[in-house]
Short mmCIF file of C-alpha atoms in Angstrom, two decimals:
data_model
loop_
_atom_site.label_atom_id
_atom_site.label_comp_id
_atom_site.label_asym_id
_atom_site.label_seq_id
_atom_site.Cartn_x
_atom_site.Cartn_y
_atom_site.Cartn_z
CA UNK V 1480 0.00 0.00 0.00
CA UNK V 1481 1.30 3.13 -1.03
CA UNK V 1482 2.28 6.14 1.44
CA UNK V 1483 1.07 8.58 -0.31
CA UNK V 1484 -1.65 10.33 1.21
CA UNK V 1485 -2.06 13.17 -1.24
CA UNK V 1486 -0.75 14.04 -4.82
CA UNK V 1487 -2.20 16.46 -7.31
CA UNK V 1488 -1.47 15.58 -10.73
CA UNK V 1489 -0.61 18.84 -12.79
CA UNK V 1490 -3.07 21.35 -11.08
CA UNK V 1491 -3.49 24.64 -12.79
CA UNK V 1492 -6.38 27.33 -12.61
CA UNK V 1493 -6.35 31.23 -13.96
CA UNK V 1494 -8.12 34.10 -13.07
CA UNK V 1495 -9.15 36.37 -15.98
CA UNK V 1496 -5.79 36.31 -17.88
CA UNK V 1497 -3.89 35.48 -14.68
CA UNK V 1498 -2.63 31.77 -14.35
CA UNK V 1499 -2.15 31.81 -10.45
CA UNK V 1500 -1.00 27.94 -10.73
CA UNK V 1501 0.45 26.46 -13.50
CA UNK V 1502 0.72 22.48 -13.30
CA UNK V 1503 1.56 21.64 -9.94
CA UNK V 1504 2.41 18.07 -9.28
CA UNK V 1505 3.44 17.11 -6.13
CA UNK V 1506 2.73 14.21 -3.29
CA UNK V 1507 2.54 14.50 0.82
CA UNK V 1508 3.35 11.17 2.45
CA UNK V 1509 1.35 9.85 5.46
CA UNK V 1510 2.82 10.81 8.56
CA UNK V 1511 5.08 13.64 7.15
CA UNK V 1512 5.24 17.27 8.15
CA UNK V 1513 5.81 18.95 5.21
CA UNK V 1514 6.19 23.07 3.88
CA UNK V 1515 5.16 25.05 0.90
CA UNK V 1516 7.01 28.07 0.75
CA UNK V 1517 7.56 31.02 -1.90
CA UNK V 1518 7.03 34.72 -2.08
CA UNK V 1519 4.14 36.75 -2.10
CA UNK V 1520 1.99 36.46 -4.34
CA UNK V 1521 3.52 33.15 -5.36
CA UNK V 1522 0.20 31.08 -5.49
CA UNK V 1523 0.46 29.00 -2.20
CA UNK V 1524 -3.28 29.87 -0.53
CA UNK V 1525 -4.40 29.53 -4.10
CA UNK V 1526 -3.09 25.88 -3.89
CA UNK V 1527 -4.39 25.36 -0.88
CA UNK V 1528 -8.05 25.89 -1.71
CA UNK V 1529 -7.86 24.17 -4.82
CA UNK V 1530 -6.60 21.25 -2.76
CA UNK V 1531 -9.27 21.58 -0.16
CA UNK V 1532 -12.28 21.79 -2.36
CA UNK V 1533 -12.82 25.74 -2.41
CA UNK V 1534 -11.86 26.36 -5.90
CA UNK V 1535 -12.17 23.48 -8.63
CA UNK V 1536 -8.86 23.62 -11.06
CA UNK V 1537 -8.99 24.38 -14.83
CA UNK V 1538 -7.39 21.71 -15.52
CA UNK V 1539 -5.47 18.57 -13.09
CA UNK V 1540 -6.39 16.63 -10.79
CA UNK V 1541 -6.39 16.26 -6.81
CA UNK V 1542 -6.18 12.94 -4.96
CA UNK V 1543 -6.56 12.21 -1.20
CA UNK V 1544 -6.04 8.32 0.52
CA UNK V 1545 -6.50 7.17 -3.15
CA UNK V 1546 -9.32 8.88 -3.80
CA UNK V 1547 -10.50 11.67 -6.47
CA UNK V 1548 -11.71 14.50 -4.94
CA UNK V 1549 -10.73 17.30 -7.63
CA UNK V 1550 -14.51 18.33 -7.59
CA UNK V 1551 -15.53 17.69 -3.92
CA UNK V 1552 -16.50 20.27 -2.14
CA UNK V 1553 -15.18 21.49 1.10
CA UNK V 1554 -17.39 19.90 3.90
CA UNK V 1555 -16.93 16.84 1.29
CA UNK V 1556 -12.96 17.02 1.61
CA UNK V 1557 -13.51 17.30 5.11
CA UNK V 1558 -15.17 14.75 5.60
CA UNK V 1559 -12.76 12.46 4.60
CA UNK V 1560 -10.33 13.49 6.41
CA UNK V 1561 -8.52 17.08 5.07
CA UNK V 1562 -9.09 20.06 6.75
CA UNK V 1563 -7.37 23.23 6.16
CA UNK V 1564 -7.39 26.82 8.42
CA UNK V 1565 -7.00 29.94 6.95
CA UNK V 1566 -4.34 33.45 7.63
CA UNK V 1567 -7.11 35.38 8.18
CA UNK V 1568 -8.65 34.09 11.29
CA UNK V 1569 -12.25 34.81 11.63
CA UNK V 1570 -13.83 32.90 15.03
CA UNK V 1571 -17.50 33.45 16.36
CA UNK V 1572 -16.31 35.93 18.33
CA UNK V 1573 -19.57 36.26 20.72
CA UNK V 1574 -19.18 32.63 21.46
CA UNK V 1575 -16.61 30.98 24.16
CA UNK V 1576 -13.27 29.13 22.90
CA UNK V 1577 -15.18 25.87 23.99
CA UNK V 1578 -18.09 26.73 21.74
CA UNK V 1579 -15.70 27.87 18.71
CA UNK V 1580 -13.97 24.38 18.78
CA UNK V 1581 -16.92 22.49 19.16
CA UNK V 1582 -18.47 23.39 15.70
CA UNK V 1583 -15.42 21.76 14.53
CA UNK V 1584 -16.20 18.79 16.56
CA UNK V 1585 -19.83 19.02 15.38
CA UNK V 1586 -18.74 17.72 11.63
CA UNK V 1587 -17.80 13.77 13.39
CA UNK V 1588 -20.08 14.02 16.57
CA UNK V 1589 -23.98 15.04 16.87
CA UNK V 1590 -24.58 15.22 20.51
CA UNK V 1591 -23.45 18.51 22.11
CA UNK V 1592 -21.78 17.46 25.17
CA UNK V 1593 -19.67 15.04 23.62
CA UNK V 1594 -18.92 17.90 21.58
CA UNK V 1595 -18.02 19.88 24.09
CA UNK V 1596 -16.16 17.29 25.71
CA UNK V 1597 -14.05 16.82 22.38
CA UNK V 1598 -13.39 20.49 22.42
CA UNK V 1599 -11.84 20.72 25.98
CA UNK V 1600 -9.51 17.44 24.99
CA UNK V 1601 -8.40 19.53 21.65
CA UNK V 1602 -7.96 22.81 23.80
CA UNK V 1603 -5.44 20.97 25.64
CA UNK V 1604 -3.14 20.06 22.68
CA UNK V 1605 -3.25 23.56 21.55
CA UNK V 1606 -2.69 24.77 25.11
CA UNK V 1607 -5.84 26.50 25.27
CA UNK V 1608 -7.69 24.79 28.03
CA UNK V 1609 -7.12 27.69 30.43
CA UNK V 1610 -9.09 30.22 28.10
CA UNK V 1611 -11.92 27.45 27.11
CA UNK V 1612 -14.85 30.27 28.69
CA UNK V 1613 -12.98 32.62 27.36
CA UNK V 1614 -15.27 34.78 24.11
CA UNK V 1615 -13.16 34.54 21.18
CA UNK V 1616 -13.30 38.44 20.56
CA UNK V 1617 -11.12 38.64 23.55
CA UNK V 1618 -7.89 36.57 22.82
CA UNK V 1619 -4.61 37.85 20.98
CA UNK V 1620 -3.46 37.62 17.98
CA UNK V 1621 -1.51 34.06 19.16
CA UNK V 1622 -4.54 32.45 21.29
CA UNK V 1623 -6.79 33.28 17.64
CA UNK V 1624 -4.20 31.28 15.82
CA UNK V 1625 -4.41 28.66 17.81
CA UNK V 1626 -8.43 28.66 18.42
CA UNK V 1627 -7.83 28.32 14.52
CA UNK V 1628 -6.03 25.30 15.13
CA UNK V 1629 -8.49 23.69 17.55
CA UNK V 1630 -11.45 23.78 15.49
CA UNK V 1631 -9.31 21.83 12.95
CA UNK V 1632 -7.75 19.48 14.95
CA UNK V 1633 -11.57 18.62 16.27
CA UNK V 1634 -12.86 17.64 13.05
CA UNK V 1635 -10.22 14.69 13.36
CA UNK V 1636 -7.96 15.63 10.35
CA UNK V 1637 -5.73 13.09 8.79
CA UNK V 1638 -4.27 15.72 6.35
CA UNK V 1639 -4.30 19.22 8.22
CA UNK V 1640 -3.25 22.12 5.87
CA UNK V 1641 -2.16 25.10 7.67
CA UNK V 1642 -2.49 28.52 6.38
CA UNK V 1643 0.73 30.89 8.08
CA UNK V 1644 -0.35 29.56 11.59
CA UNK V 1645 2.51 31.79 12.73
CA UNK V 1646 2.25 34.92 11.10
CA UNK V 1647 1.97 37.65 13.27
CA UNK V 1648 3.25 35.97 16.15
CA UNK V 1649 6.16 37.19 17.96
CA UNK V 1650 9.76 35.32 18.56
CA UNK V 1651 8.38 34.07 21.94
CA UNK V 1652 4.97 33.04 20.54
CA UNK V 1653 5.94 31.04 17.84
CA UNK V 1654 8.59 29.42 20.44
CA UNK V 1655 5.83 28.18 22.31
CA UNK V 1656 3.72 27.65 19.23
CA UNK V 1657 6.49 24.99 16.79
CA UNK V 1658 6.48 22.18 19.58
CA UNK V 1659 2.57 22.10 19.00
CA UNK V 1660 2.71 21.77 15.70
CA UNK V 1661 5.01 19.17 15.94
CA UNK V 1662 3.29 16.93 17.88
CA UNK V 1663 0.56 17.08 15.65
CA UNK V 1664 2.89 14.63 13.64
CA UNK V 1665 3.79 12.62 16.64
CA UNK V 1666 -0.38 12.41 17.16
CA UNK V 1667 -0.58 11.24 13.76
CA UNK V 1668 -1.47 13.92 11.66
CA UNK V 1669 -0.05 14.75 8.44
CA UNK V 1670 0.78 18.37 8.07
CA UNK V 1671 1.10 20.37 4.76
CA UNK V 1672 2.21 24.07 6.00
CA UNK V 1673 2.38 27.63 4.03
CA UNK V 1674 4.75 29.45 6.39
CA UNK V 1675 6.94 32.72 5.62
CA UNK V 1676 8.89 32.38 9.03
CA UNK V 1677 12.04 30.08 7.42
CA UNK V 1678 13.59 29.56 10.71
CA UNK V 1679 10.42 27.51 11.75
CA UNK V 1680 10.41 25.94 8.23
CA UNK V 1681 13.96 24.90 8.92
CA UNK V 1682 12.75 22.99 12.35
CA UNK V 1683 9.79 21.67 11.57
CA UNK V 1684 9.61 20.62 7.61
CA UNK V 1685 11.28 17.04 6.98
CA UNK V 1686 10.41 18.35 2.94
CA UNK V 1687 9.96 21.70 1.08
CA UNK V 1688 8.16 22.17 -1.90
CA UNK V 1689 8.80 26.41 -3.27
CA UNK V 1690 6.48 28.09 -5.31
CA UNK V 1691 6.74 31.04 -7.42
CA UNK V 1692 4.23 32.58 -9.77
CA UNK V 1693 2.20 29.67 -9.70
CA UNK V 1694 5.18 26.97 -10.51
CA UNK V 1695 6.74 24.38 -8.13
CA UNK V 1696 10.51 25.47 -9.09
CA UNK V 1697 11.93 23.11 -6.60
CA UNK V 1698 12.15 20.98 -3.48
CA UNK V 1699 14.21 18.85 -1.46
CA UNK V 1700 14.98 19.28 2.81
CA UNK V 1701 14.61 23.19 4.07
CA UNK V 1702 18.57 22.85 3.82
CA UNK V 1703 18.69 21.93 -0.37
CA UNK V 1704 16.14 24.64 -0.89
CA UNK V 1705 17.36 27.44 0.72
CA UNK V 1706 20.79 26.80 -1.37
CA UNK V 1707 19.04 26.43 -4.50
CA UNK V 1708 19.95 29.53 -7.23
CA UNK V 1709 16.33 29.56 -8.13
CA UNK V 1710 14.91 29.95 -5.04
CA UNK V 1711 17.34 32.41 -4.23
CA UNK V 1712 16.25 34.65 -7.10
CA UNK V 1713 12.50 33.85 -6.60
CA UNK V 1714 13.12 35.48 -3.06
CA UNK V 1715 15.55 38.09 -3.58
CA UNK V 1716 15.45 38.79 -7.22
CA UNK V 1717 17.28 38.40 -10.36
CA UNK V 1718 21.29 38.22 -10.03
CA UNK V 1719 20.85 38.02 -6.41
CA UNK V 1720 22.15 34.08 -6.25
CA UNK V 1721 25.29 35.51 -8.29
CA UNK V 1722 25.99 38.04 -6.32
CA UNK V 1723 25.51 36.17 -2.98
CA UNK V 1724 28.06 33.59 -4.74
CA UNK V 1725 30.63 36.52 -5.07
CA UNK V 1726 30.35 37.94 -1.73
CA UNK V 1727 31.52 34.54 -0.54
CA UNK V 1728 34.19 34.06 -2.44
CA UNK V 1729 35.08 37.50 -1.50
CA UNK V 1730 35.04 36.94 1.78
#
């Protein structure tokens, strides 16, 4: 039985005369905690809701445990098993933590105290159990991220795409917030991560796909990529791996 747990086969879509990904192939292997990085503008959230169900591609196709789901939609995707959170985190912000992770529970389990009992469990692997009666509206920028985080983790993911789960977060905050996401793994759940903060990337990612305007231009460990000339010049622009190369032989 194959490890491969998802793979799209040549994905592209366009907007107006925009092609915001062009032919993406690429596989995530059960069990694996993997990155997609690039620059701005570079296609990655694009990817990301193609893969998830909430755009359909132009043209490829998307498959999850085996199965097709290039035209599912998302509460279809999620259902078996893929769940994704987004940058821009947008809770019920009236409602309690408790009650925010528990619609996320709500997509496996009917009755609302088990619900609610799911969504204390899941606070505690995010290390929000202490803010559970909390209202939403009132956490920081970190305890939003990772209220985000809970209400994925309680629909029981097996593929859990995160969206920049550390952006905006400060040096101590994303201290506290990479052993999380690592155990995530160690709990069993494949990760797939968009992340600008490379010093996480290099911790965390055991593989890193880049992505710039719309292409996968390579991918290998965080340590392969971040030599690689053409990520270099996707980042910093043209001529900037040749002059980086010439400031060290300089030196």
């Amino acid at each position: 039985m194959s490890d491969v747990l998802l793979e799209t086969h040549r994905v592209s879509i366009a907007f107006g005369g925009l092609k915001a990904v062009q032919d993406v192939s690429l596989q995530i292997s059960q069990g694996s905690l993997t990155a997609l990085v690039g620059p701005n503008g570079a296609g990655k959230t694009t990817l990301f809701a193609l893969l998830s169900g909430f755009l359909t591609p132009d043209s490829g196709s998307v498959r999850f445990a085996g199965q097709d789901i290039t035209r599912c939609a998302p509460h279809e995707t999620a259902r078996l098993g893929l769940t994704r959170t987004f940058q821009v985190v947008q809770p019920f912000g009236a409602q309690t933590v408790r009650q925010n992770i528990a619609v996320g529970a709500h997509l496996r389990v009917a009755d609302r105290s088990e619900a609610l009992a799911v969504a204390e469990d899941v606070a505690a692997r995010v290390n929000l159990r202490a803010l559970l009666d909390k209202p939403a509206a009132d956490l920081t920028v970190a305890g939003r991220k990772r209220l985000e985080l809970a209400r994925a983790l309680a629909t029981r993911p097996r593929l859990l795409l995160l969206d920049e789960v550390l952006a905006g977060l400060n040096p101590s905050e994303i201290e506290e917030m990479v052993p999380v996401v690592k155990k995530l793994v160690e709990d069993g759940v494949t990760v797939l991560m968009i992340e600008h903060v490379m010093r996480a990337v290099m911790r965390l990612a055991e593989h890193v796909w880049v992505l710039a305007q719309g292409q996968l231009i390579a991918s290998g460990t965080p340590g392969e990529v971040t030599r690689d000339s053409r990520v270099v010049e996707a980042y910093l622009g043209h001529g900037a791996a040749a002059r980086l190369a010439a400031q060290e032989v300089q030196a």
